[in-house]
GROMACS .gro file of C-alpha atoms in nm:
model
  347
    1MET     CA    1   0.484 -12.818  -9.266
    2ALA     CA    2   0.479 -13.186  -9.164
    3TYR     CA    3   0.812 -13.343  -9.073
    4THR     CA    4   0.752 -13.635  -9.308
    5THR     CA    5   0.492 -13.751  -9.558
    6ILE     CA    6   0.568 -14.119  -9.490
    7ASP     CA    7   0.475 -14.247  -9.145
    8LYS     CA    8   0.509 -14.616  -9.232
    9SER     CA    9   0.834 -14.657  -9.422
   10SER     CA   10   0.786 -15.032  -9.459
   11LEU     CA   11   0.508 -14.967  -9.713
   12HIS     CA   12   0.774 -14.831  -9.950
   13PHE     CA   13   1.096 -15.014  -9.860
   14ASN     CA   14   1.139 -15.334  -9.663
   15THR     CA   15   1.405 -15.598  -9.601
   16LYS     CA   16   1.280 -15.956  -9.615
   17LEU     CA   17   1.491 -16.250  -9.493
   18TYR     CA   18   1.408 -16.598  -9.615
   19THR     CA   19   1.540 -16.953  -9.647
   20GLY     CA   20   1.561 -17.127  -9.984
   21ASN     CA   21   1.384 -17.456 -10.052
   22GLY     CA   22   1.496 -17.542 -10.407
   23SER     CA   23   1.134 -17.548 -10.525
   24THR     CA   24   0.841 -17.308 -10.554
   25ASN     CA   25   0.894 -17.061 -10.271
   26ALA     CA   26   0.638 -16.784 -10.209
   27GLN     CA   27   0.767 -16.512  -9.980
   28THR     CA   28   0.516 -16.294  -9.795
   29GLY     CA   29   0.547 -16.024  -9.532
   30VAL     CA   30   0.711 -15.759  -9.749
   31GLY     CA   31   0.405 -15.538  -9.694
   32PHE     CA   32   0.352 -15.432 -10.057
   33THR     CA   33   0.398 -15.551 -10.415
   34PRO     CA   34   0.765 -15.481 -10.491
   35SER     CA   35   0.871 -15.331 -10.822
   36PHE     CA   36   1.244 -15.376 -10.753
   37THR     CA   37   1.401 -15.659 -10.552
   38TRP     CA   38   1.773 -15.705 -10.479
   39ILE     CA   39   1.868 -16.051 -10.345
   40LYS     CA   40   2.189 -16.189 -10.194
   41ASN     CA   41   2.276 -16.536 -10.066
   42ARG     CA   42   2.398 -16.449  -9.716
   43GLY     CA   43   2.613 -16.752  -9.644
   44ASP     CA   44   2.768 -16.836  -9.978
   45THR     CA   45   2.967 -16.676 -10.258
   46HIS     CA   46   2.695 -16.620 -10.516
   47ALA     CA   47   2.611 -16.307 -10.710
   48HIS     CA   48   2.387 -16.024 -10.600
   49VAL     CA   49   2.082 -16.047 -10.828
   50LEU     CA   50   1.858 -15.751 -10.916
   51VAL     CA   51   1.510 -15.794 -11.064
   52ASP     CA   52   1.251 -15.529 -11.149
   53ALA     CA   53   0.898 -15.521 -11.288
   54VAL     CA   54   0.985 -15.289 -11.577
   55ARG     CA   55   1.238 -15.525 -11.739
   56GLY     CA   56   1.034 -15.829 -11.627
   57VAL     CA   57   1.068 -16.087 -11.351
   58THR     CA   58   1.289 -16.327 -11.547
   59LYS     CA   59   1.549 -16.059 -11.627
   60GLU     CA   60   1.847 -16.057 -11.390
   61LEU     CA   61   2.123 -15.803 -11.342
   62ARG     CA   62   2.418 -15.836 -11.103
   63SER     CA   63   2.552 -15.548 -10.895
   64ASN     CA   64   2.891 -15.718 -10.858
   65GLY     CA   65   2.959 -15.753 -11.232
   66THR     CA   66   2.927 -15.592 -11.572
   67ASN     CA   67   2.709 -15.878 -11.695
   68ALA     CA   68   2.443 -15.802 -11.953
   69GLU     CA   69   2.085 -15.884 -11.861
   70ILE     CA   70   2.045 -16.259 -11.804
   71THR     CA   71   1.719 -16.450 -11.849
   72THR     CA   72   1.655 -16.693 -11.560
   73SER     CA   73   1.311 -16.837 -11.631
   74ASN     CA   74   1.274 -17.047 -11.314
   75SER     CA   75   1.445 -16.835 -11.051
   76PHE     CA   76   1.236 -16.526 -10.978
   77THR     CA   77   0.887 -16.592 -11.109
   78SER     CA   78   0.653 -16.314 -10.987
   79PHE     CA   79   0.602 -15.999 -10.784
   80ASP     CA   80   0.307 -16.062 -10.551
   81SER     CA   81   0.070 -15.852 -10.339
   82ASP     CA   82   0.277 -15.905 -10.023
   83GLY     CA   83   0.612 -16.020 -10.160
   84PHE     CA   84   0.739 -16.239 -10.442
   85THR     CA   85   0.764 -16.601 -10.559
   86LEU     CA   86   1.077 -16.796 -10.649
   87GLY     CA   87   1.109 -17.105 -10.868
   88ALA     CA   88   1.342 -17.405 -10.858
   89ASP     CA   89   1.661 -17.204 -10.892
   90SER     CA   90   1.969 -17.381 -11.022
   91THR     CA   91   2.214 -17.089 -10.979
   92ASP     CA   92   2.203 -17.082 -10.595
   93SER     CA   93   2.161 -16.704 -10.609
   94TYR     CA   94   1.787 -16.711 -10.532
   95ASN     CA   95   1.655 -17.027 -10.371
   96LYS     CA   96   1.906 -17.302 -10.289
   97ASN     CA   97   1.763 -17.546 -10.038
   98SER     CA   98   1.845 -17.450  -9.676
   99ASN     CA   99   2.048 -17.142  -9.777
  100ASN     CA  100   1.971 -16.811  -9.608
  101TYR     CA  101   1.897 -16.502  -9.818
  102VAL     CA  102   1.832 -16.132  -9.778
  103SER     CA  103   1.606 -15.938 -10.013
  104TRP     CA  104   1.581 -15.560 -10.024
  105ASN     CA  105   1.252 -15.447 -10.174
  106TRP     CA  106   1.134 -15.112 -10.312
  107LEU     CA  107   0.785 -15.003 -10.416
  108ALA     CA  108   0.749 -14.823 -10.750
  109ASN     CA  109   0.450 -14.852 -10.986
  110GLY     CA  110   0.470 -15.198 -11.136
  111GLN     CA  111   0.558 -15.233 -11.503
  112GLY     CA  112   0.541 -14.858 -11.555
  113SER     CA  113   0.417 -14.650 -11.846
  114SER     CA  114   0.545 -14.439 -12.133
  115ASN     CA  115   0.722 -14.114 -12.040
  116THR     CA  116   0.788 -13.853 -12.311
  117GLU     CA  117   0.934 -13.574 -12.098
  118GLY     CA  118   1.284 -13.613 -12.247
  119ASP     CA  119   1.441 -13.649 -12.590
  120ILE     CA  120   1.396 -14.025 -12.556
  121THR     CA  121   1.064 -14.192 -12.482
  122ALA     CA  122   1.123 -14.409 -12.173
  123THR     CA  123   0.922 -14.661 -11.974
  124VAL     CA  124   0.900 -14.528 -11.618
  125SER     CA  125   0.771 -14.689 -11.299
  126ALA     CA  126   0.768 -14.418 -11.030
  127ASN     CA  127   0.671 -14.390 -10.666
  128THR     CA  128   0.646 -14.014 -10.624
  129THR     CA  129   0.570 -14.045 -10.252
  130SER     CA  130   0.897 -14.222 -10.167
  131GLY     CA  131   1.105 -14.065 -10.445
  132PHE     CA  132   1.202 -14.384 -10.627
  133SER     CA  133   1.171 -14.463 -10.996
  134ILE     CA  134   1.278 -14.730 -11.246
  135ILE     CA  135   1.351 -14.607 -11.598
  136LYS     CA  136   1.409 -14.822 -11.905
  137PHE     CA  137   1.508 -14.674 -12.241
  138THR     CA  138   1.691 -14.743 -12.565
  139SER     CA  139   1.956 -14.491 -12.665
  140ALA     CA  140   1.945 -14.317 -13.000
  141GLY     CA  141   2.323 -14.277 -12.982
  142SER     CA  142   2.338 -13.898 -12.981
  143VAL     CA  143   2.614 -13.740 -12.773
  144SER     CA  144   2.384 -13.585 -12.513
  145GLN     CA  145   2.017 -13.665 -12.462
  146THR     CA  146   1.752 -13.651 -12.191
  147TYR     CA  147   1.502 -13.902 -12.055
  148GLY     CA  148   1.222 -13.856 -11.801
  149HIS     CA  149   1.242 -14.001 -11.449
  150GLY     CA  150   0.880 -13.952 -11.336
  151LEU     CA  151   0.955 -13.810 -10.990
  152ASN     CA  152   0.819 -13.494 -10.826
  153GLY     CA  153   1.166 -13.351 -10.777
  154THR     CA  154   1.529 -13.386 -10.877
  155PRO     CA  155   1.688 -13.723 -10.799
  156LYS     CA  156   1.996 -13.693 -10.579
  157LEU     CA  157   2.145 -14.029 -10.681
  158TRP     CA  158   2.086 -14.269 -10.967
  159MET     CA  159   2.239 -14.592 -11.094
  160ILE     CA  160   2.246 -14.671 -11.465
  161LYS     CA  161   2.343 -14.996 -11.641
  162ASP     CA  162   2.372 -15.092 -12.005
  163THR     CA  163   2.170 -15.414 -12.011
  164SER     CA  164   2.261 -15.511 -12.369
  165THR     CA  165   2.632 -15.590 -12.330
  166SER     CA  166   2.879 -15.718 -12.071
  167SER     CA  167   3.141 -15.455 -12.146
  168ASN     CA  168   3.002 -15.158 -11.949
  169ASN     CA  169   3.011 -15.090 -11.576
  170TRP     CA  170   2.729 -14.977 -11.352
  171GLN     CA  171   2.752 -14.599 -11.320
  172VAL     CA  172   2.639 -14.423 -11.000
  173TYR     CA  173   2.587 -14.046 -11.010
  174TYR     CA  174   2.525 -13.827 -10.707
  175ASN     CA  175   2.501 -13.456 -10.633
  176GLY     CA  176   2.556 -13.382 -11.001
  177THR     CA  177   2.931 -13.369 -10.943
  178ASN     CA  178   3.058 -13.725 -10.896
  179ARG     CA  179   3.053 -14.063 -11.068
  180LEU     CA  180   3.129 -14.402 -10.911
  181LYS     CA  181   3.101 -14.759 -11.038
  182LEU     CA  182   2.875 -14.991 -10.839
  183ASP     CA  183   3.049 -15.309 -10.956
  184THR     CA  184   3.403 -15.199 -10.866
  185ASP     CA  185   3.602 -15.070 -10.567
  186GLU     CA  186   3.728 -14.768 -10.762
  187GLY     CA  187   3.715 -14.411 -10.637
  188SER     CA  188   3.501 -14.137 -10.788
  189SER     CA  189   3.552 -13.943 -11.108
  190THR     CA  190   3.465 -13.576 -11.150
  191THR     CA  191   3.557 -13.551 -11.519
  192ALA     CA  192   3.298 -13.305 -11.648
  193SER     CA  193   3.248 -13.468 -11.989
  194GLN     CA  194   3.158 -13.798 -11.819
  195LEU     CA  195   2.900 -13.663 -11.573
  196MET     CA  196   2.525 -13.699 -11.603
  197SER     CA  197   2.293 -13.433 -11.463
  198ALA     CA  198   1.930 -13.421 -11.356
  199ASN     CA  199   1.649 -13.176 -11.295
  200ALA     CA  200   1.293 -13.205 -11.172
  201THR     CA  201   1.175 -13.391 -11.484
  202THR     CA  202   1.469 -13.544 -11.673
  203ILE     CA  203   1.816 -13.697 -11.653
  204THR     CA  204   2.077 -13.589 -11.910
  205THR     CA  205   2.346 -13.819 -12.045
  206PRO     CA  206   2.708 -13.692 -12.069
  207SER     CA  207   2.855 -13.498 -12.356
  208TYR     CA  208   3.124 -13.766 -12.390
  209SER     CA  209   2.985 -14.050 -12.602
  210ASP     CA  210   3.034 -14.388 -12.438
  211GLY     CA  211   2.811 -14.693 -12.411
  212ALA     CA  212   2.839 -14.703 -12.032
  213TRP     CA  213   2.666 -14.369 -11.983
  214GLY     CA  214   2.341 -14.392 -12.169
  215ASN     CA  215   2.438 -14.292 -12.522
  216GLY     CA  216   2.548 -14.613 -12.690
  217ASN     CA  217   2.363 -14.635 -13.021
  218GLY     CA  218   2.080 -14.888 -12.995
  219LEU     CA  219   2.179 -15.008 -12.647
  220ASN     CA  220   1.920 -15.072 -12.376
  221TYR     CA  221   1.954 -14.914 -12.032
  222ILE     CA  222   1.798 -14.933 -11.688
  223THR     CA  223   1.816 -14.654 -11.431
  224TYR     CA  224   1.722 -14.667 -11.063
  225ALA     CA  225   1.672 -14.309 -10.945
  226PHE     CA  226   1.636 -14.183 -10.587
  227GLN     CA  227   1.500 -13.848 -10.476
  228GLU     CA  228   1.570 -13.760 -10.112
  229ILE     CA  229   1.249 -13.761  -9.903
  230LYS     CA  230   1.259 -13.616  -9.552
  231GLY     CA  231   1.210 -13.883  -9.288
  232PHE     CA  232   1.232 -14.169  -9.539
  233SER     CA  233   1.555 -14.147  -9.738
  234LYS     CA  234   1.884 -13.966  -9.695
  235ILE     CA  235   2.169 -13.944  -9.944
  236GLY     CA  236   2.487 -13.760  -9.858
  237THR     CA  237   2.847 -13.776  -9.747
  238TYR     CA  238   3.031 -13.786  -9.416
  239THR     CA  239   3.393 -13.767  -9.308
  240GLY     CA  240   3.535 -14.054  -9.105
  241THR     CA  241   3.735 -14.019  -8.783
  242ALA     CA  242   3.972 -14.318  -8.816
  243ASN     CA  243   3.877 -14.458  -8.475
  244ALA     CA  244   3.619 -14.697  -8.335
  245ASP     CA  245   3.427 -14.413  -8.166
  246GLY     CA  246   3.349 -14.305  -8.517
  247ALA     CA  247   3.148 -14.049  -8.707
  248PHE     CA  248   2.780 -13.999  -8.627
  249VAL     CA  249   2.568 -13.947  -8.940
  250TYR     CA  250   2.235 -13.771  -8.890
  251THR     CA  251   1.966 -13.898  -9.128
  252GLY     CA  252   1.646 -13.776  -8.964
  253MET     CA  253   1.516 -14.132  -8.933
  254SER     CA  254   1.611 -14.475  -8.804
  255PRO     CA  255   1.775 -14.654  -9.099
  256ALA     CA  256   1.651 -14.988  -9.224
  257PHE     CA  257   1.921 -14.998  -9.494
  258VAL     CA  258   2.254 -14.820  -9.529
  259MET     CA  259   2.500 -14.848  -9.819
  260ILE     CA  260   2.840 -14.678  -9.785
  261LYS     CA  261   3.126 -14.619 -10.031
  262LYS     CA  262   3.454 -14.435  -9.984
  263VAL     CA  263   3.469 -14.159 -10.243
  264SER     CA  264   3.843 -14.137 -10.305
  265GLY     CA  265   4.101 -14.400 -10.392
  266SER     CA  266   4.073 -14.757 -10.516
  267GLY     CA  267   4.035 -15.075 -10.313
  268TYR     CA  268   3.731 -14.965 -10.110
  269ASP     CA  269   3.407 -15.162 -10.140
  270TRP     CA  270   3.037 -15.074 -10.130
  271PHE     CA  271   2.928 -15.193  -9.783
  272ILE     CA  272   2.560 -15.273  -9.719
  273PHE     CA  273   2.395 -15.298  -9.375
  274ASP     CA  274   2.032 -15.347  -9.275
  275ASN     CA  275   1.826 -15.379  -8.958
  276LYS     CA  276   1.713 -15.739  -9.013
  277ARG     CA  277   2.034 -15.946  -9.039
  278LEU     CA  278   2.113 -15.982  -8.666
  279GLY     CA  279   1.988 -15.625  -8.640
  280TYR     CA  280   2.148 -15.526  -8.310
  281ASN     CA  281   2.432 -15.283  -8.238
  282ASP     CA  282   2.718 -15.312  -8.310
  283ALA     CA  283   2.698 -15.655  -8.472
  284ASN     CA  284   2.545 -15.543  -8.800
  285LYS     CA  285   2.702 -15.769  -9.061
  286LYS     CA  286   2.814 -15.629  -9.393
  287LEU     CA  287   2.750 -15.744  -9.746
  288VAL     CA  288   2.948 -15.600 -10.036
  289ALA     CA  289   2.756 -15.479 -10.342
  290ASN     CA  290   3.056 -15.510 -10.575
  291ASP     CA  291   3.159 -15.857 -10.454
  292GLN     CA  292   2.980 -16.191 -10.425
  293SER     CA  293   3.130 -16.279 -10.086
  294ALA     CA  294   2.911 -16.401  -9.799
  295GLU     CA  295   2.809 -16.165  -9.521
  296ALA     CA  296   3.077 -16.107  -9.258
  297ASP     CA  297   3.166 -15.917  -8.943
  298THR     CA  298   3.537 -16.002  -8.954
  299SER     CA  299   3.821 -15.806  -9.114
  300PRO     CA  300   3.743 -15.580  -9.286
  301ALA     CA  301   3.484 -15.540  -9.010
  302GLY     CA  302   3.256 -15.254  -9.109
  303GLN     CA  303   3.024 -15.242  -8.810
  304ILE     CA  304   2.776 -14.964  -8.735
  305ASP     CA  305   2.523 -14.865  -8.471
  306VAL     CA  306   2.172 -14.799  -8.603
  307LEU     CA  307   2.008 -14.519  -8.404
  308SER     CA  308   1.669 -14.346  -8.397
  309ASN     CA  309   1.805 -14.048  -8.591
  310GLY     CA  310   2.094 -14.191  -8.796
  311PHE     CA  311   2.390 -14.425  -8.765
  312LYS     CA  312   2.731 -14.425  -8.601
  313ILE     CA  313   3.050 -14.588  -8.723
  314ARG     CA  314   3.197 -14.841  -8.475
  315THR     CA  315   3.510 -14.965  -8.651
  316THR     CA  316   3.850 -14.844  -8.769
  317ASP     CA  317   3.808 -15.013  -9.108
  318GLY     CA  318   3.914 -14.777  -9.387
  319HIS     CA  319   3.625 -14.892  -9.606
  320ILE     CA  320   3.390 -14.681  -9.393
  321ALA     CA  321   3.589 -14.520  -9.112
  322ASP     CA  322   3.916 -14.344  -9.195
  323ALA     CA  323   3.955 -13.966  -9.221
  324SER     CA  324   3.812 -13.952  -9.573
  325GLU     CA  325   3.485 -13.867  -9.743
  326TYR     CA  326   3.218 -14.138  -9.777
  327LEU     CA  327   2.899 -14.150  -9.979
  328TYR     CA  328   2.596 -14.309  -9.812
  329ILE     CA  329   2.238 -14.386  -9.910
  330ALA     CA  330   1.991 -14.479  -9.636
  331PHE     CA  331   1.623 -14.578  -9.620
  332ALA     CA  332   1.410 -14.563  -9.308
  333SER     CA  333   1.254 -14.819  -9.082
  334GLU     CA  334   1.066 -14.527  -8.927
  335PRO     CA  335   1.098 -14.146  -8.928
  336LEU     CA  336   1.250 -13.951  -8.639
  337VAL     CA  337   0.920 -13.764  -8.605
  338SER     CA  338   0.589 -13.873  -8.760
  339SER     CA  339   0.366 -13.647  -8.968
  340ASN     CA  340   0.158 -13.565  -8.659
  341GLY     CA  341   0.463 -13.470  -8.452
  342VAL     CA  342   0.510 -13.793  -8.253
  343PRO     CA  343   0.881 -13.873  -8.194
  344ASN     CA  344   1.029 -14.210  -8.282
  345THR     CA  345   1.124 -14.433  -7.991
  346ALA     CA  346   1.493 -14.395  -7.901
  347LYS     CA  347   1.725 -14.686  -7.970
   0.00000   0.00000   0.00000
């Protein structure tokens, strides 16, 4: 059996850096037509903005807040064959003149199509090769219901947001046993009645009725679901060592993107690293998914080494390094071994 089915990871996920110009701004070099783009102003305190092709290019969500979906008609204007185009943005979150930005881009299947595999008919845009799908649905308000995710296997992690109101948090589910909130620094919950589950075709909302978890009557929801794919994506946990010669996390590929969150306790942020912003060890600067702060490598430091087969913690910062359990999600720049058995170059 081949080590990986994806030899060129950048055809499915890619980080694109760009500089704003305050006017029409076409960005190329992504390598594909994105279906989901997450943008952050690197040098200023503006919101993380998330746009996908299923909800439509003018519809913004924010990872660092509970905001309902916002329409920004002249900010993100199109997904293109090799990237995306921005308009004359007035919010500074997309395209302020001379500001530096990072965009993280995932390939799905454009605007998607109807999926009737669950109790609820959903609109699903799925990339079954890379194990990523975008799911939009409207809840019927029943206590527990299912909706299809369109993947070829069970997602290991998914994020769900009520897009209709500003009162509900982002919910992040992983391993079928834990729930975190993407927009807060809170620890995980394992309360059974609040957990969602998934199988090879559907995701099931909790038995406990609450608008945050997919069963608010008449509310609209978006889900980003991730199936683990060998050599391309890795989702799991590690235990920190509380010293600068920190934990090594084997991923089976060289990461292009790593997001880390301490599982227990409050006051610990979602740290994001990638291989494009500076991109050399151990000066990988962090951004914080639940906060609009600019990128930083100062206290809390949060520095990692990106290796050919995983990543290594190089800080004592408790957000990613103390003797606790941490959740991580990583996407590849290239696999450890290609489909024809050729090893990745060591880093």
